[in-house]
Amino acid sequence: MRLFIQDLAAKHHFQPTRLLEMLREIQARDHHISNEAVELLAKALQIPRTRIIDAVEFYNFFSSTPKGRYELLISDSITDRMLGKDALIEYMAEKLRVPVGGVRNDGLVSLDNTSCTGMCDQGPAGLVNGHALTRLDRARVDRIADLIERQTPLAGWPPEFFQAEDNIRKSGLLLGRPIAPGDALKAAYTRGLNQTLAEIDASGLRGRGGAGFKTAAKWRFCAEEAETERYVVCNADEGEPGTFKDRGLLNAFADQVFEGMTLCAAIVGAKHGFLYLRGEYLHLYDKLQAILAQRREAGLLGRGILGHNLDFDIEIRLGAGAYICGEESALIESLEGKSGIPRNRPPYPVSHGYLGKPTVVNNVESFFAAAAIAVHSGAWFAAHGTEKSKGTKILSISGDCTHPGIYEYPFGTPVRTILDDCGAKDILGAQVGGPSGTFISNREFGRLLAFEDLATGGSFIVFNNSRNILDIAHNFTHFFAHESCGFCTPCRVGTSLLRKQLDKIYDGRGSAGDVAALDEICRLVKTYSHCGLGQTAANPVLTTLARYPEAYQSRLKKISYEPGFDLDAELETARRLANRSDAAAHLSQTGE
């Protein structure tokens, strides 16, 4: 162990900022991170052991207790549940002789639930030792169980078990017209970097992660900082259940994403960039590294890019299973090798980001679009969409529809058009923007995909009339309670109270007063939480309660009037004295 840890630390240049990478390797090798490993790593990196323990306890993919040599995690996303995940994981537990949440006695296999794995269009899905498993069913589980019993290495498993399809169903302005490697950089230098930034400004491009901040403004703020050491970060940690379009973009168009990052570096004056790739997308890691290597060979990364005074390279960092790291300041904390706790803002990353230096953080789709704009012009992009929402939006569509997958639409497209295209029938409603977004009913399909109406990071989950509103809100509320980072009391305590209060109603133990209390907790969590997770954690309840109050009322227990004593019996003595027992001498004591 001592030699392994020393070699591991040396491989990562004894940099504490690379702590997550080292912990991932220890977990993969030993299937847990032991106290001995913590002690040795703390000494090698010269950091407090408490910092390492904090990281191990924070990230879902790390464990201080041994897991199985085959670590199986099954996605508990609502879309996986809709496809029969609950029955499937019980079947898997029976076949593998291991309880859900436990490790088999021989240490060969462990089985547990995990949050959404980004495979909502091809579930039920899961992970085995970090590698994606798709389209699970009983026949596939039988084969997996046999492979595990035979202790077959993952390299010997059928390739189709790990096949993740892009499922790009509808291409538009961007998906239908990808650029060639180097074209955006050549166009930017021909036009001039300042003028290229002006083109991005004229395009009206806003951040595609959901917040919608103007991309050109963010780049300009970073470029104008006095500090000359600057960074570019691509946020590929799309952990919102129902969202998977960045996975498709990175698999099919990574060159253009990296080009967008390099374009940003040229404009803001950065020399180093990071692609923060969610841990669930480990299957993309080697392919992305190969594309980076090809770009270096082609002179599109490294020193003197395309003969210009541009030195820039990109490093891929893997997350370790924490939804909160999709928030940009939490992501930066994670990049620095710490727990992903969102920072207080201001200051913002454009002035104080990675290692306290000016940093641009944009998501995959934003960089993808920026590269295309550099080639085709801002006017080309702005000619599509609405007045306040320019261009197109790439969507992840899943749930009760015939054709789940990735779709591209101009902003301003009605929801009804989107649902018709994906083959949705007999619709109850749709969750737009993932659990943190808005549930819309089937009376709202005339609403528009746009920042001024339905803003979204890209997720559409469709529900037909066979689904129950309370099942949806219940799943999402448990998700937020599980993913809260615990930093602030309103979110740490509030999401737990929200989960318990909804459970009480969901289980049929609630009263009308409990619905009022649920609403009050929602508003406290939404108003006082530190970051976007807590501020949106109540949305599943608030948006469904507003549209379907009867669904909540139907689960309330019926309280019948039960008298503490029998009034009619108490009048028996009086009846005897009056020598009467007619109907008028009796009291009826019924009611609700």
XYZ file of C-alpha atoms in Angstrom:
592
model
C 0.000 0.000 0.000
C 2.781 2.445 0.904
C 4.503 1.977 -2.473
C 1.191 2.220 -4.350
C 0.244 5.509 -2.661
C 3.701 6.989 -3.200
C 3.641 6.082 -6.903
C 0.089 7.397 -7.194
C 0.972 10.742 -5.631
C 4.063 11.038 -7.844
C 1.973 10.258 -10.938
C -0.200 13.242 -10.065
C 2.807 15.432 -9.227
C 1.891 15.538 -5.520
C -0.819 18.094 -6.318
C -3.680 18.249 -3.796
C -5.848 19.723 -6.542
C -5.826 16.248 -8.117
C -7.081 14.546 -4.958
C -10.280 13.263 -6.594
C -8.297 11.577 -9.360
C -6.166 9.796 -6.760
C -9.162 8.747 -4.679
C -10.844 7.358 -7.788
C -7.801 5.162 -8.447
C -7.694 3.925 -4.853
C -11.423 3.120 -4.920
C -11.044 1.277 -8.243
C -8.110 -0.761 -6.932
C -9.289 -1.629 -3.414
C -13.061 -1.032 -3.732
C -12.873 1.264 -0.726
C -10.573 3.901 0.744
C -9.051 2.576 3.943
C -7.752 4.516 6.938
C -4.252 3.419 5.958
C -4.685 4.858 2.478
C -5.952 8.131 3.945
C -2.969 8.409 6.298
C -0.406 7.632 3.598
C -1.990 9.957 1.058
C -2.202 12.810 3.569
C 1.524 12.497 4.249
C 2.407 12.249 0.557
C 0.383 15.348 -0.361
C 1.164 17.183 2.885
C -2.466 17.982 3.578
C -4.623 17.277 6.673
C -6.135 13.810 6.719
C -9.477 15.455 7.558
C -9.531 16.987 4.082
C -9.305 13.528 2.533
C -11.906 12.063 4.902
C -14.225 14.949 4.046
C -13.917 14.171 0.326
C -14.466 10.434 0.862
C -17.644 11.110 2.839
C -18.907 13.780 0.420
C -18.748 11.983 -2.949
C -21.117 9.088 -3.621
C -18.583 7.029 -5.580
C -16.139 6.795 -2.661
C -16.539 4.504 0.339
C -14.594 4.052 3.561
C -16.002 0.520 3.925
C -15.320 -2.288 1.434
C -17.629 -2.689 -1.562
C -17.790 -5.749 -3.788
C -15.163 -6.481 -6.407
C -18.062 -5.898 -8.776
C -19.740 -2.677 -7.623
C -23.217 -2.500 -9.126
C -25.192 0.746 -8.901
C -28.664 0.946 -10.448
C -30.136 4.288 -11.471
C -33.079 5.360 -9.327
C -34.177 8.135 -11.695
C -37.921 8.497 -12.285
C -37.438 7.415 -15.907
C -35.774 4.167 -14.804
C -38.601 3.540 -12.360
C -41.111 4.051 -15.162
C -39.316 1.264 -17.039
C -39.602 -1.223 -14.168
C -36.389 -0.539 -12.276
C -37.820 -1.360 -8.823
C -38.780 -4.909 -9.753
C -35.537 -5.328 -11.684
C -33.242 -4.431 -8.786
C -35.115 -6.856 -6.518
C -34.656 -9.557 -9.153
C -30.977 -8.668 -9.395
C -30.600 -8.915 -5.620
C -32.169 -12.358 -5.690
C -29.993 -13.593 -8.564
C -26.779 -12.289 -7.005
C -27.739 -13.265 -3.435
C -26.957 -9.799 -2.113
C -29.298 -7.302 -0.419
C -29.880 -3.901 -1.992
C -27.491 -1.583 -0.182
C -25.256 -4.451 0.917
C -22.151 -6.486 0.079
C -22.269 -10.245 -0.395
C -20.551 -12.243 2.324
C -17.780 -13.405 -0.009
C -17.044 -9.789 -1.032
C -17.550 -10.582 -4.718
C -20.423 -8.189 -5.426
C -22.251 -5.211 -3.926
C -25.548 -3.734 -5.077
C -27.128 -0.356 -4.423
C -29.180 2.473 -5.900
C -27.655 5.639 -7.296
C -28.993 8.884 -8.717
C -29.571 9.380 -12.445
C -26.711 8.027 -14.571
C -27.508 10.118 -17.666
C -28.960 7.195 -19.645
C -32.636 8.147 -19.371
C -33.234 7.419 -23.050
C -31.991 3.833 -22.725
C -32.848 2.610 -19.268
C -33.192 0.922 -16.921
C -29.526 1.779 -16.550
C -26.741 1.393 -14.052
C -23.007 1.232 -13.469
C -20.580 -1.596 -12.829
C -17.256 -0.433 -11.408
C -18.077 2.995 -12.820
C -18.860 1.821 -16.372
C -22.302 2.475 -17.837
C -24.789 -0.376 -18.244
C -27.785 0.279 -20.496
C -31.132 -1.321 -21.345
C -31.163 -3.693 -18.392
C -33.803 -6.407 -18.314
C -34.154 -9.816 -16.675
C -32.354 -11.638 -19.480
C -29.423 -9.235 -19.270
C -29.382 -9.483 -15.466
C -29.188 -13.281 -15.768
C -26.122 -12.967 -18.004
C -24.518 -10.367 -15.723
C -25.044 -12.621 -12.706
C -23.369 -15.509 -14.540
C -20.403 -13.330 -15.583
C -19.937 -12.157 -12.006
C -20.121 -15.702 -10.602
C -17.472 -16.703 -13.128
C -15.464 -13.604 -12.084
C -15.145 -12.562 -15.718
C -13.225 -9.275 -16.094
C -15.321 -6.412 -17.527
C -13.192 -6.534 -20.685
C -14.711 -9.962 -21.327
C -18.328 -8.858 -20.958
C -20.457 -8.444 -24.121
C -19.846 -4.962 -25.603
C -23.581 -4.389 -26.074
C -24.003 -4.272 -22.282
C -22.048 -1.005 -22.286
C -23.390 0.483 -25.512
C -24.579 4.060 -25.019
C -26.342 5.375 -28.104
C -26.468 9.085 -28.946
C -30.096 8.882 -30.146
C -29.937 12.228 -31.980
C -33.494 12.374 -33.349
C -33.770 15.925 -34.666
C -30.928 18.126 -35.909
C -31.178 21.847 -36.425
C -28.950 24.880 -36.708
C -26.073 23.360 -34.717
C -26.408 19.577 -34.804
C -27.071 19.622 -38.542
C -24.065 21.776 -39.417
C -20.966 20.848 -37.378
C -17.746 22.708 -38.124
C -14.403 21.202 -39.113
C -11.575 21.171 -36.546
C -9.732 24.479 -36.544
C -12.346 26.434 -38.514
C -13.548 28.508 -35.547
C -10.010 29.488 -34.554
C -9.066 30.370 -38.122
C -12.199 32.486 -38.527
C -11.597 34.226 -35.202
C -8.020 35.203 -36.047
C -8.989 36.289 -39.556
C -11.775 38.471 -38.194
C -9.912 39.529 -35.054
C -10.487 38.260 -31.518
C -12.262 41.404 -30.319
C -14.558 41.384 -33.320
C -15.250 37.682 -32.763
C -16.313 38.463 -29.200
C -18.567 41.148 -30.678
C -20.079 38.490 -32.979
C -20.818 36.239 -30.018
C -22.412 39.237 -28.310
C -24.491 40.011 -31.406
C -25.610 36.378 -31.566
C -27.451 36.753 -28.273
C -25.957 33.458 -27.043
C -26.903 32.860 -23.419
C -25.607 30.103 -21.153
C -27.235 26.798 -22.047
C -27.032 25.331 -18.544
C -30.325 26.948 -17.542
C -29.341 30.252 -15.885
C -29.063 32.035 -19.240
C -26.300 34.559 -18.470
C -24.953 36.243 -21.613
C -21.931 34.305 -22.830
C -20.107 37.291 -24.358
C -20.504 39.318 -21.154
C -18.994 36.522 -19.072
C -16.008 36.216 -21.418
C -15.518 39.990 -21.496
C -15.604 40.312 -17.691
C -12.922 37.615 -17.385
C -10.732 39.172 -20.108
C -10.866 42.565 -18.398
C -9.589 41.303 -15.033
C -6.188 42.647 -13.995
C -4.967 39.166 -13.042
C -3.342 37.624 -16.118
C -3.509 33.957 -15.039
C -6.916 32.815 -16.254
C -8.754 29.548 -16.789
C -11.493 28.093 -18.994
C -13.748 25.385 -17.570
C -16.309 23.295 -19.430
C -19.057 22.061 -17.119
C -19.919 18.547 -18.302
C -21.459 17.492 -14.987
C -25.057 17.234 -16.220
C -26.518 15.476 -13.195
C -30.095 16.759 -13.539
C -32.347 13.688 -13.889
C -33.680 13.507 -17.423
C -30.707 15.358 -18.929
C -28.263 13.616 -21.261
C -27.742 15.884 -24.291
C -24.187 16.835 -23.207
C -23.319 13.134 -23.256
C -24.371 12.998 -26.922
C -22.528 16.205 -27.787
C -19.292 14.951 -26.243
C -19.562 11.591 -27.955
C -20.388 12.951 -31.421
C -19.021 16.511 -31.454
C -16.242 16.721 -28.849
C -13.886 18.395 -31.341
C -16.261 21.332 -31.675
C -16.699 21.596 -27.888
C -12.926 21.680 -27.411
C -12.715 24.231 -30.225
C -15.172 26.444 -28.371
C -13.076 26.196 -25.223
C -9.932 27.110 -27.167
C -11.728 30.035 -28.790
C -12.686 31.279 -25.331
C -9.074 30.893 -24.159
C -7.837 32.985 -27.073
C -10.316 35.747 -26.271
C -9.854 35.845 -22.476
C -6.121 35.048 -22.429
C -6.187 31.658 -20.690
C -3.477 29.044 -20.984
C -5.154 26.150 -19.208
C -8.608 24.606 -19.464
C -10.545 21.833 -17.768
C -13.340 19.587 -18.938
C -15.102 18.547 -15.742
C -16.716 15.272 -16.817
C -19.349 13.732 -14.562
C -18.165 10.455 -13.065
C -21.066 8.567 -14.643
C -19.574 9.307 -18.078
C -16.391 7.342 -17.459
C -17.121 5.479 -20.714
C -16.305 8.684 -22.636
C -12.989 9.365 -20.917
C -10.590 7.432 -23.180
C -12.287 8.646 -26.360
C -12.086 12.271 -25.231
C -8.420 11.884 -24.308
C -7.753 10.509 -27.791
C -9.473 13.515 -29.395
C -7.362 15.888 -27.282
C -4.240 14.039 -28.434
C -5.334 14.399 -32.074
C -5.873 18.131 -31.586
C -2.374 18.479 -30.132
C -0.906 16.649 -33.126
C -2.858 18.930 -35.461
C -1.536 22.054 -33.750
C -4.945 22.924 -32.294
C -3.774 22.559 -28.692
C -0.441 23.189 -27.039
C 2.063 25.951 -27.772
C 1.721 28.403 -30.663
C -1.679 27.140 -31.831
C -2.034 27.574 -35.617
C 1.111 29.718 -35.592
C -0.438 32.396 -33.358
C 0.654 33.596 -29.943
C -1.781 31.197 -28.281
C -0.629 28.611 -25.764
C -3.520 26.553 -24.397
C -4.226 22.984 -23.344
C -7.140 21.093 -21.844
C -7.173 18.601 -18.981
C -10.047 16.227 -18.247
C -11.102 15.849 -14.612
C -13.670 13.267 -13.559
C -16.302 13.906 -10.916
C -17.229 11.311 -8.328
C -21.001 11.303 -8.065
C -22.229 14.616 -6.635
C -25.142 16.433 -8.284
C -24.215 19.693 -6.533
C -20.991 19.884 -8.559
C -23.066 21.012 -11.530
C -23.230 24.383 -9.736
C -20.261 26.358 -11.071
C -18.638 27.358 -7.779
C -19.092 23.846 -6.336
C -17.515 22.492 -9.516
C -14.496 24.769 -9.008
C -14.142 23.564 -5.422
C -14.172 20.002 -6.735
C -11.554 20.870 -9.376
C -9.366 22.089 -6.526
C -9.607 18.655 -4.901
C -12.143 19.552 -2.235
C -15.748 18.755 -1.409
C -18.141 20.442 -3.801
C -19.566 23.045 -1.447
C -20.935 26.100 -3.309
C -19.084 29.316 -2.546
C -20.550 32.578 -1.332
C -21.036 34.966 -4.244
C -19.850 37.617 -4.961
C -17.046 37.326 -5.878
C -17.977 35.422 -9.017
C -15.754 32.954 -10.906
C -14.964 35.500 -13.638
C -12.883 37.362 -11.040
C -12.149 34.688 -8.398
C -12.526 31.187 -9.781
C -10.117 28.249 -9.965
C -7.290 28.830 -7.449
C -8.693 32.326 -6.957
C -7.954 33.302 -10.564
C -10.374 34.676 -13.197
C -12.255 31.712 -14.672
C -14.907 31.255 -17.352
C -17.306 28.382 -16.653
C -19.707 27.450 -19.450
C -21.464 24.212 -20.202
C -20.898 21.837 -23.116
C -23.654 23.214 -25.341
C -22.505 26.820 -24.833
C -18.967 26.114 -26.079
C -20.398 23.995 -28.909
C -22.577 26.911 -30.042
C -19.836 29.549 -29.616
C -17.534 27.697 -32.026
C -20.260 27.611 -34.678
C -20.988 31.321 -34.227
C -17.304 32.146 -34.767
C -17.538 30.463 -38.170
C -21.018 31.491 -39.331
C -21.441 34.931 -37.583
C -23.656 36.306 -34.876
C -26.378 37.343 -37.320
C -26.665 33.752 -38.577
C -27.420 32.555 -35.042
C -29.614 35.501 -34.001
C -31.863 35.036 -37.032
C -33.435 32.093 -35.184
C -35.389 32.043 -31.952
C -37.239 34.890 -30.212
C -36.405 38.457 -29.236
C -35.023 37.449 -25.833
C -33.968 33.887 -26.687
C -31.744 33.685 -29.736
C -30.729 30.570 -31.615
C -31.693 27.007 -30.790
C -31.879 24.759 -27.741
C -30.786 21.146 -27.619
C -33.103 18.967 -25.527
C -32.945 15.592 -23.802
C -36.381 13.977 -24.093
C -37.317 10.826 -22.199
C -40.210 9.178 -20.380
C -43.509 8.140 -21.941
C -42.711 8.752 -25.601
C -42.017 6.533 -28.595
C -38.738 8.193 -29.571
C -36.671 9.300 -26.563
C -33.415 11.022 -27.437
C -31.790 14.338 -28.354
C -33.702 17.031 -30.249
C -32.789 20.546 -31.405
C -35.406 23.299 -31.693
C -35.392 27.054 -32.323
C -36.361 29.001 -29.233
C -40.033 29.888 -29.423
C -41.148 26.366 -30.370
C -44.429 25.349 -28.648
C -44.272 22.445 -26.227
C -46.999 20.718 -28.240
C -44.704 20.486 -31.283
C -41.946 18.921 -29.213
C -44.284 16.333 -27.715
C -45.743 15.448 -31.110
C -42.259 14.941 -32.569
C -41.145 12.534 -29.845
C -44.301 10.439 -30.122
C -45.938 11.309 -26.800
C -49.585 10.177 -26.458
C -52.308 10.482 -23.815
C -50.173 12.945 -21.864
C -50.649 13.879 -18.224
C -47.870 16.476 -18.261
C -44.171 17.093 -18.714
C -41.329 17.995 -16.390
C -39.392 20.769 -18.118
C -35.869 21.476 -16.877
C -35.562 18.370 -14.715
C -36.693 18.162 -11.071
C -35.423 21.696 -10.462
C -37.611 23.011 -13.290
C -41.355 23.185 -13.842
C -44.049 20.530 -14.159
C -46.571 21.610 -16.789
C -49.992 20.029 -17.193
C -51.664 18.940 -20.423
C -53.489 22.278 -20.443
C -50.228 24.182 -21.007
C -48.833 22.695 -24.197
C -49.159 26.004 -26.009
C -46.336 27.410 -23.879
C -43.031 28.187 -25.574
C -39.495 26.916 -25.223
C -37.810 30.235 -24.329
C -36.111 32.044 -21.467
C -39.137 34.336 -21.232
C -41.528 31.394 -20.806
C -40.146 27.901 -20.195
C -36.415 28.167 -19.556
C -34.583 24.862 -19.332
C -31.122 23.402 -19.187
C -32.370 20.814 -21.653
C -34.511 18.169 -19.954
C -38.040 17.120 -20.971
C -39.539 14.145 -19.100
C -42.933 13.095 -20.470
C -45.615 11.437 -18.316
C -48.777 9.826 -19.644
C -52.088 9.470 -17.833
C -51.132 6.138 -16.298
C -48.685 7.975 -14.023
C -49.407 9.371 -10.585
C -48.433 12.953 -9.762
C -47.478 12.020 -6.208
C -45.072 9.329 -7.462
C -43.259 11.975 -9.501
C -43.028 14.560 -6.722
C -42.031 11.842 -4.244
C -39.107 10.640 -6.368
C -37.824 14.151 -7.051
C -38.105 15.237 -3.412
C -36.104 12.219 -2.249
C -33.510 13.030 -4.910
C -32.949 16.545 -3.575
C -32.799 15.401 0.048
C -30.144 12.856 -0.934
C -28.106 15.298 -3.033
C -28.090 18.260 -0.626
C -24.461 19.058 0.197
C -25.405 19.916 3.794
C -23.651 23.296 3.824
C -26.620 25.481 4.793
C -29.337 24.725 7.339
C -32.330 25.719 5.157
C -31.356 23.119 2.558
C -29.789 20.463 4.803
C -32.706 20.409 7.252
C -35.357 21.756 4.905
C -35.020 19.103 2.191
C -35.157 16.400 4.872
C -38.293 17.941 6.406
C -39.784 18.271 2.943
C -39.127 14.612 2.229
C -40.670 13.491 5.543
C -43.697 15.746 5.185
C -44.368 14.532 1.652
C -43.834 10.910 2.762
C -46.533 11.394 5.399
C -49.025 12.535 2.759
C -47.805 10.004 0.168
C -48.319 7.135 2.656
C -51.876 8.262 3.436
C -51.135 9.525 6.952
C -51.530 13.247 6.279
C -54.291 15.737 7.004
C -55.282 19.043 5.434
C -52.996 20.762 7.912
C -50.079 18.689 6.634
C -50.593 20.016 3.103
C -50.452 23.575 4.447
C -47.291 22.704 6.397
C -45.779 21.150 3.263
C -46.377 24.369 1.342
C -44.793 26.429 4.138
C -41.660 24.229 4.233
C -41.373 24.555 0.439
C -41.328 28.328 0.624
C -38.801 28.434 3.464
C -36.390 26.120 1.616
C -36.837 28.069 -1.634
C -36.330 31.482 -0.016
C -33.456 30.911 2.385
C -31.205 28.238 0.825
C -27.622 29.147 -0.070
C -27.486 27.908 -3.669
C -29.587 26.801 -6.603
C -30.098 23.255 -5.325
C -32.018 24.350 -2.259
C -33.681 27.238 -4.069
C -35.229 24.803 -6.569
C -35.635 21.685 -4.380
C -39.231 22.578 -3.584
C -40.222 23.051 -7.232
C -41.519 19.480 -7.734
C -44.006 19.974 -4.902
C -44.894 23.597 -5.631
C -45.494 23.094 -9.355
C -47.515 19.865 -8.983
C -49.477 21.104 -5.962
C -50.496 24.225 -7.895
C -51.747 22.173 -10.863
C -53.076 19.035 -9.207
C -54.194 19.841 -5.638
C -56.727 17.032 -5.882
C -53.885 14.492 -6.179
C -52.617 15.570 -2.766
C -56.114 15.756 -1.252
C -56.887 12.220 -2.420
C -54.073 10.813 -0.261
C -55.233 12.486 2.976
C -56.661 10.248 5.661
C -60.375 10.548 6.308
C -60.992 11.649 9.897
C -64.362 10.510 11.265
C -65.979 12.092 14.327
C -65.539 9.707 17.213
C -67.309 10.895 20.420
C -65.469 10.643 23.661
C -68.607 9.346 25.387
C -72.154 8.179 24.463
C -74.664 11.044 24.943
C -77.682 8.833 24.253
C -76.610 6.375 26.923
C -76.250 9.212 29.425
C -79.985 10.043 28.930
C -81.160 6.545 29.869
C -81.827 7.471 33.507
C -83.909 10.487 32.439
C -85.952 8.326 30.050
C -86.759 5.862 32.819
C -87.883 8.652 35.174
C -90.016 10.192 32.409
C -91.351 6.783 31.423
C -90.696 7.388 27.712
C -88.493 5.937 25.003
C -89.856 7.488 21.809
C -87.567 8.818 19.025
C -87.629 12.330 20.455
C -86.126 11.018 23.712
C -83.013 9.756 21.927
C -79.977 11.636 20.490
C -78.296 10.760 17.198
C -74.478 11.043 17.420
C -73.050 10.433 13.967
C -71.145 12.573 11.471
C -67.800 13.218 9.875
